[in-house]
mmCIF file of C-alpha atoms and ligand atoms in Angstrom:
data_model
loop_
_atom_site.group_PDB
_atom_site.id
_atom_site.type_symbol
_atom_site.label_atom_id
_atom_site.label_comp_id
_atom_site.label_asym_id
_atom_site.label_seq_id
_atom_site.Cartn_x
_atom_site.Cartn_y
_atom_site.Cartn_z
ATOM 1 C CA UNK A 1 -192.763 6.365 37.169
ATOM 2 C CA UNK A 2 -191.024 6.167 33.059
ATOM 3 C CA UNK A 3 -190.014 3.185 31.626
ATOM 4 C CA UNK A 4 -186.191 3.422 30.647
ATOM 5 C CA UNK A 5 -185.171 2.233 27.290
ATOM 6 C CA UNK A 6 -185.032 -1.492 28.277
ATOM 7 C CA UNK A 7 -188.612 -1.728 29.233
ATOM 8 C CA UNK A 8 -187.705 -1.650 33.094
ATOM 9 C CA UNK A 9 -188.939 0.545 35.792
ATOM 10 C CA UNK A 10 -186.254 2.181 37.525
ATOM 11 C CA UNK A 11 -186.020 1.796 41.350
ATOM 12 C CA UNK A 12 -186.103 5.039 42.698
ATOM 13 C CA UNK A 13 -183.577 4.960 45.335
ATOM 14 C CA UNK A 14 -180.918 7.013 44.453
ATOM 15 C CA UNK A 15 -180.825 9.664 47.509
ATOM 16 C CA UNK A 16 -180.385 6.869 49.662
ATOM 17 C CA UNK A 17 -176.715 6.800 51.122
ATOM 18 C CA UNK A 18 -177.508 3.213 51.529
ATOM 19 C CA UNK A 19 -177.392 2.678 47.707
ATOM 20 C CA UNK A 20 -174.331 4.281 47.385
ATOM 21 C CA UNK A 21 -172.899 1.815 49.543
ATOM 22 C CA UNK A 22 -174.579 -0.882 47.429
ATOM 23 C CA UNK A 23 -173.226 0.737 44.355
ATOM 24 C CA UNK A 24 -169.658 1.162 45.664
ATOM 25 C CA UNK A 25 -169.481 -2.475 46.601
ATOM 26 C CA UNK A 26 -171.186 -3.944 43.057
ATOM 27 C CA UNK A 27 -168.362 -1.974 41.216
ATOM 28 C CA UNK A 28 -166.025 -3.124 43.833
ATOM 29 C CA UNK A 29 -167.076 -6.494 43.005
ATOM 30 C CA UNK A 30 -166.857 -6.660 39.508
ATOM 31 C CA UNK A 31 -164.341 -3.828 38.774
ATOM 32 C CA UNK A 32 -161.958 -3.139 41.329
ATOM 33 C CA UNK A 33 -161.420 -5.948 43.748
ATOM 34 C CA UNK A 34 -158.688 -5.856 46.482
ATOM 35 C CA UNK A 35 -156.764 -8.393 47.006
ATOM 36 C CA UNK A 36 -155.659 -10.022 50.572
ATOM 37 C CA UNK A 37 -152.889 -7.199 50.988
ATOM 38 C CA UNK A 38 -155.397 -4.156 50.064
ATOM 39 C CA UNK A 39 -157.599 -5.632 52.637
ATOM 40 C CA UNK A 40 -154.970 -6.033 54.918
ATOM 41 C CA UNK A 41 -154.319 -2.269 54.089
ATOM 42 C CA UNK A 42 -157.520 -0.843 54.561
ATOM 43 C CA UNK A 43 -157.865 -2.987 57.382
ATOM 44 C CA UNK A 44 -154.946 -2.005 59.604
ATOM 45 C CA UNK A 45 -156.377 1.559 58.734
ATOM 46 C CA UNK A 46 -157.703 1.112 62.655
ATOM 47 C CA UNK A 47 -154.126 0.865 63.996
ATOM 48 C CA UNK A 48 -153.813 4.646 62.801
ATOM 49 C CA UNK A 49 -154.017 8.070 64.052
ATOM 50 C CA UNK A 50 -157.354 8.344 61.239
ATOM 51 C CA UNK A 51 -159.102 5.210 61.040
ATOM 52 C CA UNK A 52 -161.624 4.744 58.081
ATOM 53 C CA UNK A 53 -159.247 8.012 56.081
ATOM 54 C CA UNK A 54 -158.426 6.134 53.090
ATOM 55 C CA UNK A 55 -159.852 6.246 49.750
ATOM 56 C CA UNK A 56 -162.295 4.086 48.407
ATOM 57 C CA UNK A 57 -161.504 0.952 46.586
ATOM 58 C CA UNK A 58 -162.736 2.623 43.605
ATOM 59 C CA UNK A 59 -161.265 5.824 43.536
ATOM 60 C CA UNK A 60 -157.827 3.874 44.900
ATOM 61 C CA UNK A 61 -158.349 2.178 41.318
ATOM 62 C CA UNK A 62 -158.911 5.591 39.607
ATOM 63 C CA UNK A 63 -155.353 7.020 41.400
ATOM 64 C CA UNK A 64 -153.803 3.874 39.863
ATOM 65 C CA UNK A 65 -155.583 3.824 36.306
ATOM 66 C CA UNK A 66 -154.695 7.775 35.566
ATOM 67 C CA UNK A 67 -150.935 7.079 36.960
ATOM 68 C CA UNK A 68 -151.164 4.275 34.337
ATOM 69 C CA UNK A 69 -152.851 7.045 31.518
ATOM 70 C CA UNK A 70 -150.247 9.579 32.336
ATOM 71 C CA UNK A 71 -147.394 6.773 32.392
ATOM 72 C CA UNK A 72 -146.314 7.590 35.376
ATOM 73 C CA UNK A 73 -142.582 6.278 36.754
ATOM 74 C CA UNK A 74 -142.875 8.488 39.486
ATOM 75 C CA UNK A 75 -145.522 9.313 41.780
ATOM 76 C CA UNK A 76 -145.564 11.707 45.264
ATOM 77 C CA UNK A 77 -148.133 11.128 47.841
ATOM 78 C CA UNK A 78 -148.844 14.090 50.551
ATOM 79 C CA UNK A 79 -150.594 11.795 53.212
ATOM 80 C CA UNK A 80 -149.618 8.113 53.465
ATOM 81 C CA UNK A 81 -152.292 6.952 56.523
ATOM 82 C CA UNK A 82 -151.636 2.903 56.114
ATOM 83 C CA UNK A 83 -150.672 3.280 52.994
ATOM 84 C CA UNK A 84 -153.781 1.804 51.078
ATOM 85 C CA UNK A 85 -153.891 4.643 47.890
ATOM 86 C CA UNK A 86 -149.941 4.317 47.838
ATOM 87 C CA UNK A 87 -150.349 0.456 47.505
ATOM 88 C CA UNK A 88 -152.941 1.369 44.258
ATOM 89 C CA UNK A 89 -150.474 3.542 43.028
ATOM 90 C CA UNK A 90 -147.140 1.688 43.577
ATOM 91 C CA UNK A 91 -148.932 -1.408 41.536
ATOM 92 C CA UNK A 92 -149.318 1.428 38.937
ATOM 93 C CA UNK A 93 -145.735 2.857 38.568
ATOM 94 C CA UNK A 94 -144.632 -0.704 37.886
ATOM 95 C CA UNK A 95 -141.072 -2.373 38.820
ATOM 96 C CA UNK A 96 -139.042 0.757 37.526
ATOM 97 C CA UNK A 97 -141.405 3.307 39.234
ATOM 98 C CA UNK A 98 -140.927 5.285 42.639
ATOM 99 C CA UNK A 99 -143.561 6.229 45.135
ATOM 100 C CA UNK A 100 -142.439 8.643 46.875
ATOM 101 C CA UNK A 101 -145.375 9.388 50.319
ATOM 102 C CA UNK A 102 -145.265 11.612 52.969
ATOM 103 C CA UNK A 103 -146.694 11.162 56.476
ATOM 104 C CA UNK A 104 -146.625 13.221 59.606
ATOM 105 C CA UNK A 105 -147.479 10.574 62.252
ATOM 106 C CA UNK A 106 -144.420 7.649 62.643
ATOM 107 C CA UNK A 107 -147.325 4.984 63.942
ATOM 108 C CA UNK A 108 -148.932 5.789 60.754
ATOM 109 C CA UNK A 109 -145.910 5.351 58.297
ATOM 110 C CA UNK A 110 -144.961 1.764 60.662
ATOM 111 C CA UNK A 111 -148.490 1.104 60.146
ATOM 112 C CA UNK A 112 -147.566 1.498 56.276
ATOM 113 C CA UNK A 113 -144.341 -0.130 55.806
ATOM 114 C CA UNK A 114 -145.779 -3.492 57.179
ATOM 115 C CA UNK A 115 -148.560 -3.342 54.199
ATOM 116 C CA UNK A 116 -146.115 -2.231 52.110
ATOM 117 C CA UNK A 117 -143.832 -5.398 52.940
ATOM 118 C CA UNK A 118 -146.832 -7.349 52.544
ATOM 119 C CA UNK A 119 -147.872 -6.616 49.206
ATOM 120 C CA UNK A 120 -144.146 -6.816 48.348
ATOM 121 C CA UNK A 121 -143.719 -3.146 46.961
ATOM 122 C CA UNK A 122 -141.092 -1.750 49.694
ATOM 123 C CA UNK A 123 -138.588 -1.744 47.119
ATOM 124 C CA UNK A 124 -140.420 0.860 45.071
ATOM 125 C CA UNK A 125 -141.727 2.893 48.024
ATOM 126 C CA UNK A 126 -140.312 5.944 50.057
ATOM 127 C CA UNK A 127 -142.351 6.586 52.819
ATOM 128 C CA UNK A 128 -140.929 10.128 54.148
ATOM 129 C CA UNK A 129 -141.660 11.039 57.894
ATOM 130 C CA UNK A 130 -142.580 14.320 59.331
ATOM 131 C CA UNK A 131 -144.375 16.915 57.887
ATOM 132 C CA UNK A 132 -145.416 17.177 54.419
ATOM 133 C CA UNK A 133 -144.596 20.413 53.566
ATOM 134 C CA UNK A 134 -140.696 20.221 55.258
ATOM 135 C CA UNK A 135 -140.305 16.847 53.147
ATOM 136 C CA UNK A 136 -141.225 18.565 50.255
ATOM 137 C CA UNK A 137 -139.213 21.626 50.406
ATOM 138 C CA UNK A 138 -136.243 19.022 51.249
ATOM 139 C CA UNK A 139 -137.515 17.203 47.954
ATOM 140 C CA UNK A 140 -136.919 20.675 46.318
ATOM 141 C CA UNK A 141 -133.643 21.689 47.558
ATOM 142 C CA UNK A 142 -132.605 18.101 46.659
ATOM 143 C CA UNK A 143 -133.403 19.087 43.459
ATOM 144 C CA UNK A 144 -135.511 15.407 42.882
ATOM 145 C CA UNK A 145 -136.384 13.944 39.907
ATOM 146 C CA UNK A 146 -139.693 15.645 38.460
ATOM 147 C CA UNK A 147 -142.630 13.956 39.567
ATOM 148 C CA UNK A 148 -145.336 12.498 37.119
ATOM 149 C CA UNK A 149 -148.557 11.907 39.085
ATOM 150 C CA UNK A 150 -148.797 14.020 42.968
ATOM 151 C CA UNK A 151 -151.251 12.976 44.860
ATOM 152 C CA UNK A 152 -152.482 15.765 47.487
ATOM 153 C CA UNK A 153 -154.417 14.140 50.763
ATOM 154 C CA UNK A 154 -152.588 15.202 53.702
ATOM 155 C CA UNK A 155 -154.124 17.945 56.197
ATOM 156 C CA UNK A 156 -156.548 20.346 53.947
ATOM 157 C CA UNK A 157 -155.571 23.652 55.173
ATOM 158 C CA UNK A 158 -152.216 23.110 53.647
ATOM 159 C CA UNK A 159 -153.273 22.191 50.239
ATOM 160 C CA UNK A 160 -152.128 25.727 49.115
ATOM 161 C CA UNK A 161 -148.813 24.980 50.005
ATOM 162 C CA UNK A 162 -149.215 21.376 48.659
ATOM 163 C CA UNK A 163 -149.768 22.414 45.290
ATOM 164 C CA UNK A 164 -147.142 24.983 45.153
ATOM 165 C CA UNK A 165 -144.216 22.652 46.249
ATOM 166 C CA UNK A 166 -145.836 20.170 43.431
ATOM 167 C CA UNK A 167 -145.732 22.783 40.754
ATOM 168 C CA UNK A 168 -142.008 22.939 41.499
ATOM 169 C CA UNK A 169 -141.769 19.258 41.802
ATOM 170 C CA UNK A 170 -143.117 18.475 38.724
ATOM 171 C CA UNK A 171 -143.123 19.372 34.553
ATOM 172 C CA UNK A 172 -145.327 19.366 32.031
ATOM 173 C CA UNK A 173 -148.138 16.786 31.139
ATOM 174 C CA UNK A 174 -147.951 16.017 35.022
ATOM 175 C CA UNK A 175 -151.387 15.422 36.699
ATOM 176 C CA UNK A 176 -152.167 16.384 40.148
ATOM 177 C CA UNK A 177 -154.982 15.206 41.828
ATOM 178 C CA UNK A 178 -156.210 16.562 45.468
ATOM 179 C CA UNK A 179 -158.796 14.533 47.461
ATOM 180 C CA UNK A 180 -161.474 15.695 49.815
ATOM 181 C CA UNK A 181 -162.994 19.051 47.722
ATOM 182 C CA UNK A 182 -166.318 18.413 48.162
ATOM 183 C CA UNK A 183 -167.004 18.054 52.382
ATOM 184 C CA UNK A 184 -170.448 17.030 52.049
ATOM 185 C CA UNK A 185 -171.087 20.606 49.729
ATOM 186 C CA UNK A 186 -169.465 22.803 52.356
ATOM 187 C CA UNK A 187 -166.880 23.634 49.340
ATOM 188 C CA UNK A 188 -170.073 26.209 48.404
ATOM 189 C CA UNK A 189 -170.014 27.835 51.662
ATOM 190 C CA UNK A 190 -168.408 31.092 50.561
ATOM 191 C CA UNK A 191 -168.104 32.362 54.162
ATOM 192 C CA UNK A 192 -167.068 28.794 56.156
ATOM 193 C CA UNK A 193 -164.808 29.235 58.585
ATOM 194 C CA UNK A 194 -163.705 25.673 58.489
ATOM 195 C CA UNK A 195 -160.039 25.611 57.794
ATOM 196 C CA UNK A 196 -160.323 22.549 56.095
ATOM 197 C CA UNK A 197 -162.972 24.503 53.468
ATOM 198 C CA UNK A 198 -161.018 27.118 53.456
ATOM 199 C CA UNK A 199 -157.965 25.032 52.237
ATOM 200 C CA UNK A 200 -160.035 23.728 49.745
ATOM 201 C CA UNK A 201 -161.499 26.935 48.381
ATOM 202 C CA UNK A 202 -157.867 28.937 48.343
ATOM 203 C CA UNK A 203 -156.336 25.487 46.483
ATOM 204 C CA UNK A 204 -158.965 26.103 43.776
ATOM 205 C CA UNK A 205 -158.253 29.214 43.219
ATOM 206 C CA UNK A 206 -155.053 28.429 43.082
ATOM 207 C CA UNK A 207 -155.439 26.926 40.451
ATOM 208 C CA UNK A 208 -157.658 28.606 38.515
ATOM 209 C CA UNK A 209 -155.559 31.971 38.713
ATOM 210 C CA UNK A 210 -152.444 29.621 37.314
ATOM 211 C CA UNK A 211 -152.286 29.778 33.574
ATOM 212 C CA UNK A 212 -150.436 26.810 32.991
ATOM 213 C CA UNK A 213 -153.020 23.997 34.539
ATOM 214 C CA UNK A 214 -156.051 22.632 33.226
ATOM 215 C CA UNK A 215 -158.472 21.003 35.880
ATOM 216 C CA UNK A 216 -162.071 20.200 37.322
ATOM 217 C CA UNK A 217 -163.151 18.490 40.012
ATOM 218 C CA UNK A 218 -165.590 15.887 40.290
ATOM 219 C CA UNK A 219 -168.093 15.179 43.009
ATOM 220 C CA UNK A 220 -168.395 11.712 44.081
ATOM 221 C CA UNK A 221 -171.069 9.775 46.519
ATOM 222 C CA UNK A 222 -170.422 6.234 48.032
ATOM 223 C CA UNK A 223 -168.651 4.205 50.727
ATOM 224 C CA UNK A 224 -167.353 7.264 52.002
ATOM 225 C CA UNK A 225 -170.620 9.356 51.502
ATOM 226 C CA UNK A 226 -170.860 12.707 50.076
ATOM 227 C CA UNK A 227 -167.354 14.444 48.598
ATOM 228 C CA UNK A 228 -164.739 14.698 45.322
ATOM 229 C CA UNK A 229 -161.476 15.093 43.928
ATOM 230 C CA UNK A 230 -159.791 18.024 41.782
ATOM 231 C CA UNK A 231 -157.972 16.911 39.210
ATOM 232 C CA UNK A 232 -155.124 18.967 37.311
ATOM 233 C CA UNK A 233 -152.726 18.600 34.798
ATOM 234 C CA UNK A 234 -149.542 20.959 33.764
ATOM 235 C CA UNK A 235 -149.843 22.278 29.997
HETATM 236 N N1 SAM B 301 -153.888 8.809 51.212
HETATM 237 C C1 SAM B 301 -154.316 7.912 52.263
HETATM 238 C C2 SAM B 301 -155.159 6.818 51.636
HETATM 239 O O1 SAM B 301 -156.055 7.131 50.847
HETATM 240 O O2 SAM B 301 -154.929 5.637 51.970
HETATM 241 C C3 SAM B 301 -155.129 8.633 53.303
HETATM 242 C C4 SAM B 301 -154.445 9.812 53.901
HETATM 243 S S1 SAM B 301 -155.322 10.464 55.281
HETATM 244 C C5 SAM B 301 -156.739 11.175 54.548
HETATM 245 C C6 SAM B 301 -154.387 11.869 55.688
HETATM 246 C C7 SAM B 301 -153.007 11.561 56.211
HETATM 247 O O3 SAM B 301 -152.266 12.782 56.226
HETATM 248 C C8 SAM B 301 -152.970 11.026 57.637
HETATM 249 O O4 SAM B 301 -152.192 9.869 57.689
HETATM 250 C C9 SAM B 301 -152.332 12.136 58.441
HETATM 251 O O5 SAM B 301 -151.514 11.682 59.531
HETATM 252 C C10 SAM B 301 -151.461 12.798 57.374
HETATM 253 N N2 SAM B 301 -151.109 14.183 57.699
HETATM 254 C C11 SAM B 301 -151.834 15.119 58.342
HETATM 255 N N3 SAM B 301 -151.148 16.257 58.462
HETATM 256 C C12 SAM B 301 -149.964 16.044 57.861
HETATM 257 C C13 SAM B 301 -148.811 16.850 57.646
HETATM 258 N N4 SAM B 301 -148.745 18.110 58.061
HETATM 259 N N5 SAM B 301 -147.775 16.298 56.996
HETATM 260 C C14 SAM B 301 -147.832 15.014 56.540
HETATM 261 N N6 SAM B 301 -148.895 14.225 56.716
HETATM 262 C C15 SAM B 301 -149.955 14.721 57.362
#
């Protein structure tokens, strides 16, 4: 085994999903640490329909950092669970800012108003009930404010949809980010017949046919092993 540039010999234990998890949680540690109400949050993810769905701490910090980047005032969620990315991003939007998230399952959105309560953010957060893609379309004919930051991690198949209500919903310079692209490198699998994949592979090309976004997507390993996140912006 090489020296690296310090003198040290690297530990070789990178393919181990057991140093992700030890990688995840140093970062956590020193970068991104939750607070009593995130815990709470990611916590009370058990009392829901999906327990263990929510982001990472880490890439909850990302969502909240690029909403900060973009300046966003207002942000729409497609998939609340218990509400632990929507508690990253409301901190991000600030006191003037609007969360706007959208959850088919009412024991998941109660689930998410109590967190919500606790970290003291109700006042900033819609939580919309039912599913996503009625509440958007509703969101449309309402003619809403444009959106600055849409955050796409609801049910996978409908991520075509997803993105099409958000390019209505939003305007220029806004970012949208989708979760869950990678699937452990089934994204590859030309011929899955996983309509999850499948939402995922139609989504990006999507986007890649659309001549007014700019994305990529980045794979990521860790606490919740092997997956990514697409992440677009509006010319
Ligand atoms: N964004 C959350 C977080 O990181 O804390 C995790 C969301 S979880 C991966 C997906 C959520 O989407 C679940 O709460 C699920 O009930 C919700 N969902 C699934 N199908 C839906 C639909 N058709 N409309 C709205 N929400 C849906």
């Amino acid at each position: 085994m090489t020296q690296n540039s310090l003198g040290a010999t690297p530990v070789n234990r990178y393919e181990s999903a057991t140093a992700w998890h030890d990688v995840d949680d140093y970062f956590a540690r020193h970068l991104t640490p939750e607070d009593p109400a995130l815990v709470a949050a990611r916590q009370s993810g058990a009392e829901t329909t999906m327990p263990n769905a929510e982001v990472a701490p880490n890439q909850g910090a990302l969502l909240g950092l690029l909403a900060q980047v973009v300046g966003a005032r207002r942000v729409l969620e497609f998939g609340t669970l218990a509400g632990y990315s929507t508690i990253w991003l409301a901190r991000a939007v600030g006191d003037h800012g609007r969360v706007v998230t959208l959850e088919l399952e009412e024991q998941n959105a109660e689930v998410a108003r109590k967190n919500f309560e606790r970290a003291d953010l109700m006042d900033r957060i819609d939580v919309l009930v039912g599913p996503a893609g009625d509440s958007a379309q509703r969101l449309i004919a309402e003619q809403a404010e444009p959106f600055d930051l849409v955050f796409i991690d609801a049910d996978k198949p409908s991520n075509p949809a997803y993105l099409a209500a958000a390019l209505q919903l939003t305007e220029s310079g806004a970012v949208i980010v989708i979760d869950n692209v990678v699937r452990n490198g089934a994204v590859a699998q030309v011929d899955s017949d996983d309509p999850r994949v499948q939402g995922v592979q139609a989504v990006t090309r999507d986007i890649a046919a659309h001549p007014g976004l700019d994305a990529t997507a980045i794979q990521t390993v860790g606490v919740k092993g092997w997956d990514g996140l697409i992440i677009a912006r509006r010319r």
